[in-house]
Structures are given as C-alpha cells and as structure tokens.
Amino acid sequence: MNIAIFASGVGSNYTAISNAIKDGKLDATINLVVCDKENAEVIKKVKKDNNEIFVFNPKKFNSKSEYEKIIVEKCIEKDISLIVLAGYMRILGSTLLDAFPNRIINIHPSLLPAFKGKDAIGQAIEYGVKVMGVSIHYVNSEMDGGKIIAQKSFEVNDRLTKEEIENKVHEIEHILYPTVIQKLIQGGLK
Ligand code: GRF
C-alpha cells in the first residue's frame, strides 16, 4: 500500500510513521511526501530516509487548484492509495478532495469537534478543559471537519505546563497515527 504524507513543519509524525514501517508495524510504503514550506524541518528527515519529496511554494501559483493539480498528478504517478496529512497547514480544495474521496486523513491535537484550527492546545488550556486529546479524521473542505476515525484522551491538571501537554499530545499521536493507518489498510480502506 503506497501512502503520501503531507507536512508543513517539524515532521515528528512523519518520523513516527516512517519508523513504524521500518519496524514492520505498518505495511505501507511512503512513496511521496508533499511539503508547502521551502524551509520546513521535515524536508531534511525525508531526504535522510531517501524518500521522494515534492516541495512547493503556494505563492508561486495563481490558485489552489493549480498546485493541487500537480499534486494529484504526482500522487497518481506514485500509485498513492492513502493521503496522510501530518501537520499540513492548508485547507484542501476540491481538486485534491475529489481525486481521493475517503482517502485523505488528518491528525489534530484536540478532541474534535472542540478546538479546531491553529494552536488547538493553547485554545484548550485557555478554556480550562480537564480532558484533552488527539483526533484522527477523514478530510473534507472544512478545517478539521470530516468524520472522526479515532480519538484518544488524557486528563490534565493546572500544574502541567503547555510544553508538558504538547509532549503528551505528541507521544499519543506517534502511537495512534501509525496504528490507525495500519487498521485502515487492513480493513481495505472502506
Ligand atoms: C501535530 O500536533 C498534529 O496534530 C498537527 O500538527 C502537528 C504536526 O507536528 N496537525 P509534526 O510536524 O508532525 O511534528
């Protein structure tokens, strides 16, 4: 099963997925990585793994559909069955969504539908919630919308710093994402 990972930043989830494959816990091949930030940290990690990466600057295109068409072509060329968004900070347009219906998933650091968008952890801390978590969901045209596939929660208290909470979120993400991808693949991506 060939997968594509889309990322814009650090790429710790990219690494977690890549390691799960290397450890034999995930029956997939990362055939393509797509990155919309020319200086993102994830690029070095992908190159070190010798995986193929397409880096682009959205500002150099006239429209979202223009660069999404190129991405779709690359995904088809690489025989991609599942697109995994891992910190990709862009809302997908109809060009990508229509080309891969029910084949695009995302991970978000909150218990959706609460705290969509940027700095979800900061929003949750500000609100004073006592239970936080991670969600994995199918992607649609709404930001952090789409049917939820899996969630994992944990309890927080006022003594925890934002950094400690972020670490906990990442710890959960790095186990949950490869596990969910493996289950989707085993289930035949229904
Ligand atoms: C993760 O917390 C993910 O939930 C969110 O963006 C972050 C990406 O982190 N969508 P990384 O680039 O995988 O380290």
XYZ file of N, CA and C and ligand atoms in Angstrom:
584
model
N 0.844 -1.201 0.000
C 0.000 0.000 0.000
C 0.884 1.257 0.000
N 0.753 2.048 -1.044
C 1.557 3.271 -1.138
C 0.814 4.445 -0.506
N 1.511 5.137 0.388
C 0.893 6.306 1.013
C 1.713 7.560 0.699
N 1.017 8.713 0.779
C 1.698 10.010 0.665
C 1.506 10.723 1.996
N 2.532 11.387 2.454
C 2.422 12.175 3.686
C 2.577 13.645 3.309
N 1.658 14.474 3.786
C 1.725 15.913 3.537
C 2.093 16.590 4.862
N 3.125 17.418 4.866
C 3.553 18.070 6.106
C 4.053 19.478 5.813
N 3.984 20.332 6.842
C 4.461 21.721 6.672
C 5.531 22.105 7.685
N 5.757 21.236 8.680
C 6.592 21.714 9.793
C 7.695 20.772 10.228
N 7.657 20.421 11.491
C 8.730 19.632 12.121
C 8.797 18.205 11.561
N 7.641 17.596 11.402
C 7.614 16.253 10.825
C 7.805 15.124 11.820
N 7.454 15.356 13.084
C 7.613 14.263 14.051
C 6.629 13.124 13.747
N 5.470 13.469 13.204
C 4.530 12.400 12.826
C 5.018 11.659 11.584
N 5.672 12.376 10.673
C 6.306 11.714 9.523
C 7.280 10.653 10.046
N 8.129 11.068 10.999
C 9.134 10.149 11.547
C 8.471 8.948 12.225
N 7.402 9.205 12.963
C 6.720 8.103 13.667
C 6.169 7.086 12.665
N 5.616 7.589 11.557
C 5.054 6.688 10.538
C 6.188 5.935 9.834
N 7.244 6.672 9.512
C 8.393 6.063 8.846
C 9.016 4.978 9.733
N 9.152 5.260 11.032
C 9.718 4.272 11.959
C 8.821 3.045 12.098
N 7.502 3.268 12.107
C 6.571 2.131 12.226
C 6.723 1.206 11.015
N 6.967 1.801 9.854
C 7.183 0.994 8.636
C 8.496 0.209 8.766
N 9.558 0.935 9.201
C 10.874 0.274 9.350
C 10.808 -0.863 10.369
N 9.982 -0.666 11.426
C 9.859 -1.688 12.484
C 8.908 -2.825 12.110
N 8.331 -2.750 10.924
C 7.411 -3.806 10.486
C 6.035 -3.740 11.131
N 5.709 -2.594 11.723
C 4.385 -2.472 12.360
C 3.340 -1.892 11.411
N 3.802 -1.380 10.300
C 2.887 -0.745 9.345
C 3.258 -1.218 7.935
N 2.265 -1.874 7.288
C 2.508 -2.436 5.945
C 2.246 -1.382 4.879
N 3.129 -0.410 4.805
C 2.939 0.664 3.826
C 4.293 1.130 3.319
N 4.248 1.843 2.195
C 5.452 2.469 1.664
C 5.162 3.955 1.497
N 6.074 4.788 2.011
C 5.903 6.231 1.806
C 6.462 6.538 0.422
N 5.571 6.643 -0.554
C 6.021 6.814 -1.937
C 6.175 8.287 -2.310
N 5.616 9.157 -1.476
C 5.693 10.590 -1.769
C 5.455 11.390 -0.492
N 6.240 12.467 -0.345
C 5.970 13.445 0.715
C 5.733 14.781 0.017
N 4.727 15.507 0.478
C 4.409 16.816 -0.097
C 4.573 17.858 0.992
N 5.300 18.933 0.680
C 5.570 19.961 1.687
C 5.402 21.348 1.054
N 4.646 22.212 1.733
C 4.361 23.546 1.182
C 5.234 24.648 1.798
N 6.276 24.248 2.530
C 7.175 25.252 3.135
C 8.607 24.910 2.736
N 9.243 25.833 2.025
C 10.568 25.531 1.464
C 11.663 25.289 2.507
N 11.463 25.785 3.740
C 12.497 25.568 4.770
C 11.992 24.720 5.947
N 10.985 23.907 5.706
C 10.427 23.087 6.797
C 11.433 22.027 7.258
N 11.429 21.796 8.563
C 12.348 20.796 9.147
C 12.132 19.393 8.582
N 10.891 19.096 8.237
C 10.567 17.745 7.766
C 11.371 17.365 6.515
N 11.747 18.354 5.703
C 12.435 18.066 4.433
C 13.724 17.273 4.666
N 14.502 17.702 5.681
C 15.775 17.002 5.986
C 15.508 15.546 6.360
N 14.450 15.337 7.143
C 14.135 13.978 7.608
C 13.778 13.076 6.429
N 13.015 13.621 5.497
C 12.581 12.835 4.336
C 13.783 12.493 3.456
N 14.666 13.487 3.265
C 15.840 13.262 2.410
C 16.774 12.224 3.024
N 16.888 12.275 4.362
C 17.730 11.305 5.066
C 17.219 9.879 4.843
N 15.913 9.753 4.747
C 15.292 8.438 4.505
C 15.329 8.054 3.025
N 15.827 8.957 2.184
C 15.805 8.748 0.729
C 14.406 8.597 0.166
N 13.438 9.251 0.783
C 12.073 9.223 0.243
C 11.884 10.411 -0.694
N 10.978 10.224 -1.647
C 10.742 11.309 -2.624
C 9.907 12.420 -1.992
N 10.303 13.655 -2.251
C 9.560 14.790 -1.693
C 9.292 15.838 -2.768
N 8.079 16.385 -2.741
C 7.723 17.500 -3.616
C 7.518 18.721 -2.729
N 8.420 19.686 -2.855
C 8.314 20.914 -2.065
C 7.848 22.023 -3.008
N 6.861 22.779 -2.594
C 6.371 23.868 -3.447
C 6.033 25.095 -2.607
N 6.014 26.243 -3.286
C 5.633 27.489 -2.618
C 4.277 27.927 -3.192
N 3.218 27.826 -2.390
C 1.868 28.138 -2.903
C 1.769 29.540 -3.495
N 2.595 30.461 -3.008
C 2.525 31.846 -3.510
C 2.955 31.957 -4.974
N 3.669 30.951 -5.440
C 4.131 30.996 -6.831
C 3.072 30.484 -7.823
N 1.892 30.137 -7.308
C 0.818 29.656 -8.186
C -0.350 30.655 -8.152
N -1.126 30.659 -9.214
C -2.260 31.593 -9.279
C -3.428 31.154 -8.424
N -3.540 29.846 -8.208
C -4.685 29.356 -7.430
C -4.339 28.036 -6.754
N -5.200 27.676 -5.790
C -5.036 26.396 -5.084
C -5.159 25.236 -6.075
N -6.138 25.356 -6.990
C -6.356 24.228 -7.905
C -5.140 24.020 -8.821
N -4.419 25.100 -9.094
C -3.245 24.984 -9.972
C -2.173 24.081 -9.327
N -1.857 24.323 -8.049
C -0.820 23.460 -7.443
C -1.392 22.109 -7.025
N -2.693 22.080 -6.701
C -3.285 20.785 -6.325
C -3.324 19.831 -7.529
N -3.481 20.389 -8.733
C -3.480 19.544 -9.940
C -2.140 18.822 -10.061
N -1.065 19.553 -9.781
C 0.276 18.957 -9.864
C 0.413 17.866 -8.798
N -0.089 18.152 -7.595
C -0.006 17.169 -6.501
C -0.788 15.908 -6.879
N -1.996 16.086 -7.421
C -2.816 14.931 -7.822
C -2.061 14.098 -8.865
N -1.475 14.776 -9.842
C -0.714 14.055 -10.882
C 0.415 13.236 -10.263
N 1.119 13.850 -9.304
C 2.239 13.145 -8.653
C 1.724 11.948 -7.849
N 0.593 12.129 -7.177
C 0.021 11.030 -6.376
C -0.400 9.874 -7.280
N -0.962 10.197 -8.429
C -1.390 9.144 -9.367
C -0.157 8.409 -9.915
N 0.846 9.217 -10.288
C 2.094 8.660 -10.819
C 2.746 7.712 -9.800
N 2.616 8.053 -8.514
C 3.237 7.252 -7.452
C 2.286 6.191 -6.904
N 1.125 6.032 -7.558
C 0.157 4.997 -7.200
C -0.274 5.088 -5.719
N -0.577 6.299 -5.284
C -0.921 6.534 -3.874
C -2.362 6.100 -3.582
N -2.517 5.295 -2.527
C -3.854 4.845 -2.134
C -4.404 5.645 -0.950
N -3.515 6.234 -0.174
C -3.979 6.965 1.015
C -3.090 8.199 1.217
N -3.737 9.346 1.423
C -3.001 10.581 1.707
C -3.129 10.874 3.201
N -1.983 11.021 3.840
C -1.928 11.208 5.290
C -1.437 12.629 5.585
N -2.324 13.462 6.079
C -1.908 14.820 6.442
C -1.295 14.776 7.842
N -0.064 15.258 7.948
C 0.631 15.223 9.244
C 1.234 16.607 9.497
N 0.388 17.495 10.004
C 0.854 18.859 10.232
C 0.903 19.667 8.949
N 0.026 19.346 7.990
C -0.063 20.109 6.731
C -1.031 21.262 6.984
N -0.489 22.481 6.972
C -1.260 23.638 7.455
C -2.058 24.321 6.342
N -2.787 23.534 5.570
C -3.530 24.090 4.461
C -4.878 23.375 4.312
N -5.920 24.135 4.022
C -7.221 23.512 3.771
C -7.202 22.978 2.340
N -7.666 21.730 2.175
C -7.615 21.142 0.835
C -8.763 21.652 -0.026
N -8.482 21.789 -1.311
C -9.507 22.214 -2.255
C -10.138 21.021 -2.951
N -11.137 21.314 -3.788
C -11.895 20.235 -4.434
C -11.034 19.414 -5.403
N -9.967 20.006 -5.919
C -9.120 19.262 -6.873
C -8.558 18.010 -6.198
N -8.036 18.171 -4.985
C -7.479 17.014 -4.253
C -8.592 16.160 -3.648
N -9.578 16.826 -3.041
C -10.643 16.072 -2.354
C -11.417 15.176 -3.331
N -11.707 15.701 -4.519
C -12.483 14.921 -5.494
C -11.658 13.786 -6.104
N -10.340 13.985 -6.151
C -9.476 12.946 -6.748
C -9.275 11.770 -5.791
N -9.400 12.030 -4.479
C -9.159 10.971 -3.481
C -10.280 10.904 -2.430
N -11.513 10.620 -2.852
C -12.621 10.594 -1.883
C -12.413 9.506 -0.817
N -12.585 9.886 0.444
C -12.397 8.952 1.590
C -10.998 8.359 1.653
N -10.063 9.020 1.018
C -8.691 8.508 1.009
C -7.721 9.550 1.560
N -8.252 10.528 2.295
C -7.379 11.550 2.880
C -7.729 11.666 4.364
N -6.713 11.513 5.206
C -6.950 11.597 6.649
C -6.026 12.654 7.270
N -6.436 13.121 8.458
C -5.658 14.160 9.155
C -5.606 13.835 10.646
N -4.587 14.369 11.298
C -4.494 14.251 12.763
C -4.558 15.653 13.347
N -5.317 15.792 14.439
C -5.489 17.120 15.045
C -5.351 16.997 16.569
N -4.616 17.950 17.187
C -4.346 17.817 18.631
C -5.455 18.330 19.540
N -6.685 17.860 19.310
C -7.787 18.154 20.244
C -8.823 17.059 20.082
N -9.782 17.059 21.005
C -10.904 16.130 20.876
C -11.958 16.833 20.027
N -11.884 16.624 18.728
C -12.837 17.291 17.816
C -14.262 16.868 18.150
N -15.272 17.716 17.977
C -15.203 18.965 17.227
C -14.737 20.182 18.041
N -14.187 19.968 19.229
C -13.695 21.116 20.004
C -12.341 21.582 19.460
N -12.119 22.866 19.546
C -10.810 23.489 19.278
C -10.226 23.148 17.906
N -10.983 23.525 16.891
C -10.473 23.379 15.516
C -9.452 24.477 15.240
N -8.663 24.296 14.221
C -7.759 25.364 13.766
C -6.439 25.407 14.491
N -5.817 26.591 14.398
C -4.456 26.741 14.917
C -4.409 26.723 16.441
N -3.272 26.321 16.969
C -2.985 26.286 18.403
C -4.148 25.681 19.217
N -4.544 24.490 18.805
C -5.655 23.812 19.482
C -5.335 23.579 20.959
N -4.062 23.284 21.248
C -3.685 23.011 22.643
C -3.800 24.300 23.457
N -3.321 25.396 22.900
C -3.448 26.699 23.568
C -4.909 27.063 23.804
N -5.748 26.800 22.812
C -7.184 27.092 22.963
C -7.778 26.272 24.118
N -7.384 24.998 24.188
C -7.928 24.105 25.227
C -7.458 24.540 26.615
N -6.186 24.966 26.711
C -5.656 25.427 28.005
C -6.411 26.686 28.431
N -6.577 27.602 27.507
C -7.282 28.858 27.756
C -8.708 28.593 28.283
N -9.335 27.564 27.712
C -10.703 27.223 28.095
C -10.749 26.516 29.445
N -9.608 25.948 29.856
C -9.532 25.255 31.150
C -10.069 23.845 31.134
N -10.072 23.208 29.973
C -10.617 21.844 29.923
C -9.757 20.894 30.764
N -10.372 19.863 31.295
C -9.662 18.910 32.156
C -9.356 17.603 31.431
N -9.914 17.453 30.246
C -9.609 16.283 29.415
C -9.214 16.799 28.033
N -8.056 16.393 27.589
C -7.603 16.788 26.248
C -7.376 15.529 25.419
N -6.948 15.717 24.174
C -6.714 14.510 23.378
C -6.331 14.784 21.952
N -6.395 13.720 21.181
C -5.974 13.729 19.779
C -7.104 13.091 18.962
N -7.333 13.635 17.767
C -8.339 13.059 16.863
C -7.711 12.763 15.507
N -8.156 11.666 14.914
C -7.798 11.369 13.523
C -9.116 11.314 12.756
N -9.169 12.016 11.638
C -10.448 12.132 10.925
C -10.250 12.154 9.414
N -11.317 11.818 8.698
C -11.298 11.991 7.248
C -11.324 13.485 6.956
N -10.775 13.858 5.832
C -10.671 15.281 5.493
C -11.769 15.668 4.505
N -12.428 16.790 4.815
C -13.337 17.387 3.835
C -12.962 18.855 3.666
N -13.837 19.626 3.072
C -13.467 21.006 2.735
C -13.474 21.947 3.947
N -13.996 21.474 5.083
C -13.974 22.316 6.292
C -12.682 22.101 7.067
N -12.204 23.139 7.704
C -10.987 22.996 8.502
C -11.249 22.053 9.691
N -10.456 20.995 9.770
C -10.588 19.995 10.830
C -12.008 19.416 10.923
N -12.697 19.408 9.779
C -14.022 18.779 9.694
C -13.843 17.351 9.233
N -14.951 16.689 8.876
C -14.844 15.312 8.369
C -15.029 14.300 9.483
N -15.523 13.141 9.090
C -15.887 12.100 10.061
C -14.685 11.635 10.887
N -14.918 11.482 12.183
C -13.833 11.059 13.079
C -13.597 9.548 12.965
N -12.324 9.187 12.873
C -11.943 7.768 12.761
C -11.512 7.235 14.134
N -10.732 8.029 14.860
C -10.232 7.577 16.177
C -9.918 8.781 17.062
N -10.067 8.574 18.362
C -9.681 9.609 19.317
C -9.038 8.964 20.526
N -8.132 9.713 21.167
C -7.543 9.240 22.427
C -7.454 10.442 23.354
N -7.922 10.245 24.574
C -7.950 11.366 25.514
C -6.981 11.150 26.670
N -6.688 12.222 27.385
C -5.907 12.121 28.630
C -6.336 13.260 29.558
N -6.135 13.028 30.847
C -6.554 14.049 31.817
C -5.452 15.061 32.047
N -5.833 16.302 32.270
C -4.835 17.342 32.561
C -5.176 18.010 33.897
N -4.149 18.606 34.485
C -4.403 19.405 35.685
C -3.645 20.728 35.545
N -3.928 21.651 36.444
C -3.378 23.012 36.316
C -1.859 23.066 36.523
N -1.276 22.008 37.048
C 0.177 22.016 37.283
C 0.968 21.755 35.996
N 0.325 21.162 35.009
C 1.039 20.836 33.768
C 1.316 22.092 32.935
N 2.537 22.211 32.434
C 2.861 23.347 31.563
C 2.377 23.029 30.146
N 2.332 24.072 29.308
C 1.919 23.851 27.920
C 2.875 22.874 27.235
N 4.168 23.019 27.547
C 5.172 22.139 26.934
C 4.930 20.674 27.321
N 4.608 20.472 28.598
C 4.358 19.091 29.052
C 3.121 18.517 28.341
N 2.110 19.358 28.169
C 0.893 18.899 27.481
C 1.209 18.590 26.012
N 2.003 19.455 25.383
C 2.376 19.216 23.977
C 3.139 17.899 23.832
N 4.033 17.652 24.786
C 4.793 16.393 24.740
C 3.873 15.185 24.841
N 2.888 15.294 25.726
C 1.929 14.196 25.903
C 1.126 13.972 24.611
N 0.701 15.088 24.001
C -0.055 15.009 22.744
C 0.780 14.300 21.676
N 2.039 14.719 21.564
C 2.897 14.096 20.545
C 3.116 12.610 20.824
N 3.310 12.300 22.083
C 3.509 10.890 22.470
C 2.310 10.057 21.989
N 1.108 10.573 22.224
C -0.113 9.857 21.798
C -0.176 9.789 20.271
N 0.071 10.933 19.621
C -0.023 10.986 18.152
C 0.884 9.955 17.493
N 2.106 9.845 18.034
C 3.108 8.998 17.376
C 2.787 7.508 17.490
N 1.928 7.154 18.440
C 1.471 5.759 18.538
C 0.161 5.591 17.756
N -0.746 6.551 17.973
C -2.089 6.430 17.385
C -2.097 6.482 15.848
N -1.299 7.395 15.269
C -1.395 7.569 13.807
C -0.963 6.308 13.046
N 0.224 5.743 13.332
C 0.596 4.508 12.611
C -0.399 3.371 12.857
N -0.924 3.280 14.081
C -1.878 2.209 14.416
C -3.158 2.348 13.585
N -3.664 3.563 13.493
C -4.902 3.799 12.743
C -4.675 3.570 11.244
N -3.535 4.016 10.741
C -3.246 3.811 9.308
C -3.202 2.308 9.004
N -2.550 1.561 9.878
C -2.467 0.107 9.692
C -3.871 -0.526 9.691
N -4.722 -0.068 10.615
C -6.097 -0.617 10.671
C -6.868 -0.280 9.400
N -6.709 0.927 8.900
C -7.412 1.324 7.672
C -6.945 0.465 6.499
N -5.639 0.227 6.443
C -5.079 -0.577 5.357
C -5.591 -2.020 5.460
N -5.568 -2.549 6.690
C -6.039 -3.927 6.884
C -7.519 -4.066 6.535
N -8.272 -3.001 6.803
C -9.711 -3.025 6.515
C -10.015 -2.761 5.054
N -8.998 -2.607 4.243
C -9.207 -2.406 2.806
C -9.648 -1.002 2.461
N -9.396 -0.041 3.359
C -9.718 1.375 3.112
C -11.180 1.560 2.712
N -12.079 0.996 3.499
C -13.512 1.086 3.136
C -14.034 2.494 3.277
C 0.664 17.729 15.221
O 0.459 18.088 16.552
C -0.654 17.494 14.514
O -1.659 17.077 15.375
C -0.996 18.845 13.967
O 0.239 19.410 13.603
C 1.270 18.859 14.416
C 2.341 18.387 13.478
O 3.512 18.033 14.155
N -1.931 18.735 12.871
P 4.716 17.366 13.387
O 5.119 18.310 12.246
O 4.275 16.027 12.874
O 5.821 17.264 14.398
